XYZ file of C-alpha atoms in Angstrom:
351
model
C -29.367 4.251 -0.657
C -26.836 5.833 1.792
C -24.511 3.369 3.379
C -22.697 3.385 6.818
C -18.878 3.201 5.835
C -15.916 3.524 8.567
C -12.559 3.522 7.582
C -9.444 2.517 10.305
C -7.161 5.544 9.004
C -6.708 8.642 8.382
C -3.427 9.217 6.501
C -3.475 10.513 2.768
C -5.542 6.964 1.349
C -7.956 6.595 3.665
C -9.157 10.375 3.334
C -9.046 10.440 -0.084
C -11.429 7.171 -0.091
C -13.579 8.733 2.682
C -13.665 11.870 0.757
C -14.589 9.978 -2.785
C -17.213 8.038 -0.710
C -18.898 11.037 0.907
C -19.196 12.675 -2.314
C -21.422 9.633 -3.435
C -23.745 10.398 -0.937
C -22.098 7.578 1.787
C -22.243 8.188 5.761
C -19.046 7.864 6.564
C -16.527 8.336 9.406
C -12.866 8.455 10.010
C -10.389 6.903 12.653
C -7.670 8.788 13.326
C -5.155 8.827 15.977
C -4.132 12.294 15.850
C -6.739 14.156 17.668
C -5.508 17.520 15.404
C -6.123 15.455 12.211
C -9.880 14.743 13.889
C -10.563 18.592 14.860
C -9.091 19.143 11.137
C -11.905 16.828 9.327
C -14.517 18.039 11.973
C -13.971 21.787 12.031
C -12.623 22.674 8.534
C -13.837 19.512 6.866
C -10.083 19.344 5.682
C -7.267 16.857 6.999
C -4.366 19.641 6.643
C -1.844 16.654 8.198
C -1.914 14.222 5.776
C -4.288 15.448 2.251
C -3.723 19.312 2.385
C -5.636 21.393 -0.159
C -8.699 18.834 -0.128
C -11.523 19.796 1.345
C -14.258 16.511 2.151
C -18.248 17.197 2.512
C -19.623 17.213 5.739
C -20.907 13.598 5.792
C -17.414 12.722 5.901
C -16.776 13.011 9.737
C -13.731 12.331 11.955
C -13.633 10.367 15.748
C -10.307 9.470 17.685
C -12.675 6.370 19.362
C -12.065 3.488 17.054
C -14.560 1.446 18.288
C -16.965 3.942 17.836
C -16.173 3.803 14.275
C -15.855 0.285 13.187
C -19.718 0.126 15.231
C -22.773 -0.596 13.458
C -21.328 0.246 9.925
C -22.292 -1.668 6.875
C -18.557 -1.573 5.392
C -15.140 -1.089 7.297
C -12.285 -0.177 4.760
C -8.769 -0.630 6.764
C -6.016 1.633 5.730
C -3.878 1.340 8.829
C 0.079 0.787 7.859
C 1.237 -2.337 8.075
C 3.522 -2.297 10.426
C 0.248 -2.015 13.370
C -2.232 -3.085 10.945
C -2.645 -6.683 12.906
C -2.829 -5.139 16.499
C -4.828 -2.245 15.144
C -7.711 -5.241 14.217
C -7.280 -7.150 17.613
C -8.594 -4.318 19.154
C -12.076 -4.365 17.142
C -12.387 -8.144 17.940
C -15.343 -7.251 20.967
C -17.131 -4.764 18.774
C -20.508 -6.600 17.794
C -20.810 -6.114 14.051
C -17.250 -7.164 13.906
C -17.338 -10.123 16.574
C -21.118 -11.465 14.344
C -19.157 -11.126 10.708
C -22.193 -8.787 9.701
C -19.678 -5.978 8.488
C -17.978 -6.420 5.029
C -14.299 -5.612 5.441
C -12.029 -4.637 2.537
C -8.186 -3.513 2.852
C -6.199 -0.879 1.089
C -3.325 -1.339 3.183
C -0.052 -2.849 1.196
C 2.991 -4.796 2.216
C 4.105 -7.927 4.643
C 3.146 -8.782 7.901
C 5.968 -10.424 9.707
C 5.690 -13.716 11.556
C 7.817 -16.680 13.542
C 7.851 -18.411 10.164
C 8.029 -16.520 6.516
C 6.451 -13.226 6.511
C 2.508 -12.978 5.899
C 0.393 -11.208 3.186
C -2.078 -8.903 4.824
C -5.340 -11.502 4.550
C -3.663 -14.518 5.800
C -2.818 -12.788 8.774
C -6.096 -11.114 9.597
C -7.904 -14.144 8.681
C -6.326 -15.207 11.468
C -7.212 -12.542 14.064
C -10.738 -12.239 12.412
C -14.007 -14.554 14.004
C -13.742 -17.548 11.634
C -16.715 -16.211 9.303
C -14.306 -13.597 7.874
C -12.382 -16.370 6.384
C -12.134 -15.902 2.281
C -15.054 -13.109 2.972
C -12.130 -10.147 3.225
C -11.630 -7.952 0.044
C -8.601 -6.787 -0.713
C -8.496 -3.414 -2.840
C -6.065 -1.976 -4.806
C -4.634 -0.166 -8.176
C -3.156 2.436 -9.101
C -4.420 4.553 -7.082
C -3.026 8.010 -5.584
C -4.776 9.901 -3.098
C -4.481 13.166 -4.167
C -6.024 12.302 -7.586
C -8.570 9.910 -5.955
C -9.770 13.277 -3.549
C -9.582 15.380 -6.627
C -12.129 12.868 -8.376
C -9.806 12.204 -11.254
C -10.604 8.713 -13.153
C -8.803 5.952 -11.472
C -9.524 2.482 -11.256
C -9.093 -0.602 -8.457
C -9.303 -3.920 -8.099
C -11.505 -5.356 -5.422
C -10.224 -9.159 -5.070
C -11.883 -11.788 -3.140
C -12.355 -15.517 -2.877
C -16.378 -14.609 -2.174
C -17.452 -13.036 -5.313
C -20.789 -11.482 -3.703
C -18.331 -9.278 -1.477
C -16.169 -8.523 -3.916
C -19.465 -7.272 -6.140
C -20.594 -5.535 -2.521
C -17.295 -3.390 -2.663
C -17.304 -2.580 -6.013
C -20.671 -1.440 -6.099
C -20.111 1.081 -2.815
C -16.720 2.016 -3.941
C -18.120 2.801 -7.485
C -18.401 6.616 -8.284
C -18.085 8.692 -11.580
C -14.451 9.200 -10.545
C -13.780 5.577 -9.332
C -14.082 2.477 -11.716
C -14.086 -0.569 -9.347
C -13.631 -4.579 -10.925
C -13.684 -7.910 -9.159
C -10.889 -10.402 -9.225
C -10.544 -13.391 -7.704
C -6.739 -13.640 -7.435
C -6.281 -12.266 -3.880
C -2.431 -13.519 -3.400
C -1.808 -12.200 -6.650
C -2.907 -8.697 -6.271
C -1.810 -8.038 -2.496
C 1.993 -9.174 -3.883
C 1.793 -6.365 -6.879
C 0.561 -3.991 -4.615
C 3.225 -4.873 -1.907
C 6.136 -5.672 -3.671
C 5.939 -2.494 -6.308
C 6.697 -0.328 -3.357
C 9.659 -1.704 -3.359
C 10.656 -1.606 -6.955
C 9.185 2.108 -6.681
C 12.027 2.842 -4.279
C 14.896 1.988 -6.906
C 13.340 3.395 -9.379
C 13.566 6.846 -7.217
C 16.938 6.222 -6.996
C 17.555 5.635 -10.807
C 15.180 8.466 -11.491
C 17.654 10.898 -9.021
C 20.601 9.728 -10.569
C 19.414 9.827 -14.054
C 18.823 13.507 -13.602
C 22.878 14.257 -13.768
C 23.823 10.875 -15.627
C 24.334 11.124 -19.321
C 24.009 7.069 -19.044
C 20.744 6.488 -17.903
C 17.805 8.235 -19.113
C 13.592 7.140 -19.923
C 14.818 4.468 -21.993
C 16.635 3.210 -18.247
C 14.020 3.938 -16.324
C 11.275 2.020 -18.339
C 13.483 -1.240 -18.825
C 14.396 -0.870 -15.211
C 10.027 -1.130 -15.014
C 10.124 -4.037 -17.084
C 12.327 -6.180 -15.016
C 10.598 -4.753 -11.703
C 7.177 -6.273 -12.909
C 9.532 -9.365 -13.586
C 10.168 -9.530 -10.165
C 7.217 -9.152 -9.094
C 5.631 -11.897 -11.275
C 8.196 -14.278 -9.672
C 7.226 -13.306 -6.179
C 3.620 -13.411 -7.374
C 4.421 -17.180 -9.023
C 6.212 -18.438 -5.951
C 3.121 -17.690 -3.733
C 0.537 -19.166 -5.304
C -1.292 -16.040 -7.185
C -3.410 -18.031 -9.116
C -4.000 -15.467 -12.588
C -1.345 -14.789 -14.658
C -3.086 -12.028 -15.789
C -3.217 -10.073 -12.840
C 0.244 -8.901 -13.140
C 0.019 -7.528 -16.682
C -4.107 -5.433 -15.158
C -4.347 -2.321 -13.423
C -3.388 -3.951 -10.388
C -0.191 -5.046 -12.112
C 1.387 -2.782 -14.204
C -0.674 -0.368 -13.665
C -0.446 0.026 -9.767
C 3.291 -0.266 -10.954
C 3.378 2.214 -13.149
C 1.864 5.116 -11.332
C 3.831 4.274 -8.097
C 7.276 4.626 -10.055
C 6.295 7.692 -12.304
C 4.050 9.903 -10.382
C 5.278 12.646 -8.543
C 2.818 11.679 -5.317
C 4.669 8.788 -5.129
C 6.549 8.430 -1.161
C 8.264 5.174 -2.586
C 9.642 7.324 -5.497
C 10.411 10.117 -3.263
C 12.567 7.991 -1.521
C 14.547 6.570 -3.500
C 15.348 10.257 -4.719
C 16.302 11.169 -1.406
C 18.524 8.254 -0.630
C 20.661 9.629 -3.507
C 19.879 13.699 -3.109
C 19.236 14.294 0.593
C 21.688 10.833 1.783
C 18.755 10.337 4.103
C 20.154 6.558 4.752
C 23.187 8.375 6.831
C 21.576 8.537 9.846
C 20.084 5.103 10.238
C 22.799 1.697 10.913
C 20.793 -0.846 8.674
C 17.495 -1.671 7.357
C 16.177 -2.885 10.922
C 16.887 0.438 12.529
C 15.780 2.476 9.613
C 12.290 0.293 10.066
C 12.368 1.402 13.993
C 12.976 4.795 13.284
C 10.687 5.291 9.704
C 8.288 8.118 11.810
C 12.044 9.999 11.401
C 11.729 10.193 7.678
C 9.446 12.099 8.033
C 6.579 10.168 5.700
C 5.912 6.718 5.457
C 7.495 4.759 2.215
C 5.905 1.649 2.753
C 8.486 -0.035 0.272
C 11.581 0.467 2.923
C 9.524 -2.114 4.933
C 8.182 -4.308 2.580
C 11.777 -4.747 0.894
C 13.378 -6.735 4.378
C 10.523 -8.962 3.624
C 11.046 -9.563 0.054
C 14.424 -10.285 0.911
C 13.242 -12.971 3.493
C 10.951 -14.733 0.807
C 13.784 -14.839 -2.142
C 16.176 -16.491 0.496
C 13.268 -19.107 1.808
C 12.554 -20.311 -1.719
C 15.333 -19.537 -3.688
C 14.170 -16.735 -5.787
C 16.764 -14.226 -8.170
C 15.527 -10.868 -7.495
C 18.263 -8.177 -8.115
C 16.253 -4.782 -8.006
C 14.543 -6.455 -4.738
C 17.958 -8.052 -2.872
C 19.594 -5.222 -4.428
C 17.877 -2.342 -2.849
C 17.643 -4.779 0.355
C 21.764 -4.617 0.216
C 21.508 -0.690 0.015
C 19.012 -0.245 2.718
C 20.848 -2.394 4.976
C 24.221 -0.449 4.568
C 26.159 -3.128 2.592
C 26.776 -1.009 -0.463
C 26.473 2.740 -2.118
C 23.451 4.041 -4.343
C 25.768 3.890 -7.785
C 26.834 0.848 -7.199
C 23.515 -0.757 -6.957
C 21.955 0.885 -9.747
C 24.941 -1.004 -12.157
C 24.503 -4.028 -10.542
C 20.822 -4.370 -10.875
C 21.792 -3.306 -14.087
C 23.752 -5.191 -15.340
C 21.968 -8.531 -13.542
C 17.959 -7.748 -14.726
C 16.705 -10.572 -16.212
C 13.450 -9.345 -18.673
């Protein structure tokens, strides 16, 4: 039975879901705030901004009216950034499906949502724009997960986590394709900090990777235990937080999201780190807070640049010994060079 599906976002992710979901037979339509991104997906059934090369059926469809697409659909998958996810959803607050709590809403979007206090995951804080009936009734999805393989229908699998285990079963059953393998978890703190906080060891490990290349020290065998402590890291965050299944670090959302974000040549995190050390791309920015302002500059949108400043902000609240994380936070913001911070990292890693 064909389901009406919107998803809030039209970058790279949220076209290669709306492209895997048409193929299943799904109705479903596309926000986008490009109005050449919406003629793109309308007129060549193609989004040549953002997924080049992939060409979606023609129930996938395109509108620049958000409202018009988060109205009267049976799921809305949100794949705004994070940086506007928040005020993105405020505007939805009036549609009627939204404002009753009769739409199922799931997230792909990763990272930190920053507040007065310590910096929010991404359901806390909509749970707190949403009507109160949206409270533990969000799914969060996520894995590893690239969006060029996802649009080419290549075997991947997610994680659809929720406190409500009938709408985590309702997104795994709509998500679900040949292509697409789709579990339940329960663990919802625990998944949104792998996928958020492996951005960020994805950025050093673009650095390592770039210097690596010319090094005749570092090499795989760096690179993997440089892996190794990242997921250490991450488990700490994960710990500190209250993720509530140790297990959920060493699953596809785990290693595996971490993994495929550090290795895989789609990978903006990875690509960043490279360029810090090929292309000096931090020359141009002052610190981490302008680079933030200015990330549209860059060019494309490494998620792990902003998510690190927030990692940063947690290990100072509660005390927590992350050098890749404070590391790369130290290189971001200016305070030291690329080498240096791949030896100290090095030489501090805790496995």
């Amino acid at each position: 039975m064909s389901q009406k599906i919107g998803i809030i976002g039209a970058g790279a992710w949220g076209t290669a879901m709306g492209i895997s979901l048409a193929k299943k037979g799904q109705e479903v339509e596309l926000w986008a705030l490009e109005a050449d991104v919406v003629e793109s997906i309308n007129t060549v059934h193609e989004n040549k901004k953002f997924l080049p090369g992939f060409i979606a059926p023609e129930n996938l469809t395109a509108s620049a009216d958000i409202k018009k697409v988060a109205s009267g659909k049976d799921f809305l998958i949100l794949a705004s950034p994070s940086l506007y996810l928040a005020r993105t959803m405020k505007g939805l607050l009036d549609v009627p499906n939204i404002a009753d709590g009769s739409t199922c809403i799931g997230i792909l979007t990763k990272g930190f949502i920053p507040s007065e206090g310590s910096p929010k995951l991404i359901l806390e804080t909509l749970e707190g724009v949403l009507p109160e009936s949206y409270k533990k009734n969000l799914v969060y999805i996520a894995g590893p997960s690239h969006a060029e393989e996802v649009a080419m229908g290549k075997v991947t699998g997610l994680v659809a986590a929720c406190e409500n285990p009938r709408n985590s079963i309702r997104f795994r059953e709509a998500l679900r394709s040949k292509g697409l393998l789709v579990y339940s978890s329960f663990d919802v703190i625990g998944v949104q900090i792998c996928a958020a906080a492996k951005n960020v060891v994805a950025v050093a490990f673009g650095c390592l990777d770039a210097i690596a290349e010319k090094s005749d020290v570092f090499g795989d065998n760096t690179e993997s235990l440089l892996l190794a402590a990242g997921l250490n890291e991450i488990q700490i965050i994960g710990r500190a937080m209250g993720a509530t299944h140790p297990e959920t670090f060493t699953s596809i959302s785990g290693v595996g999201d971490l993994d495929v974000t550090c290795r895989s040549k789609y990978g903006r995190n990875r690509r960043f780190g490279h360029d810090i050390i090929q292309k000096n791309i931090l020359d141009k920015f002052s610190d981490l807070d302008d680079l933030i302002a200015r990330i549209s500059e860059i060019g494309y949108l490494p998620e792990g640049a902003v998510a690190c400043k927030y990692v940063h902000q947690i290990a100072q609240e509660r005390n927590l010994r992350l050098p890749i994380c404070n590391g790369l936070f130290r290189i971001l913001n200016k305070e030291m060079q690329p080498a240096q911070f791949i030896q100290e990292i090095l030489d501090g890693m805790e496995i």
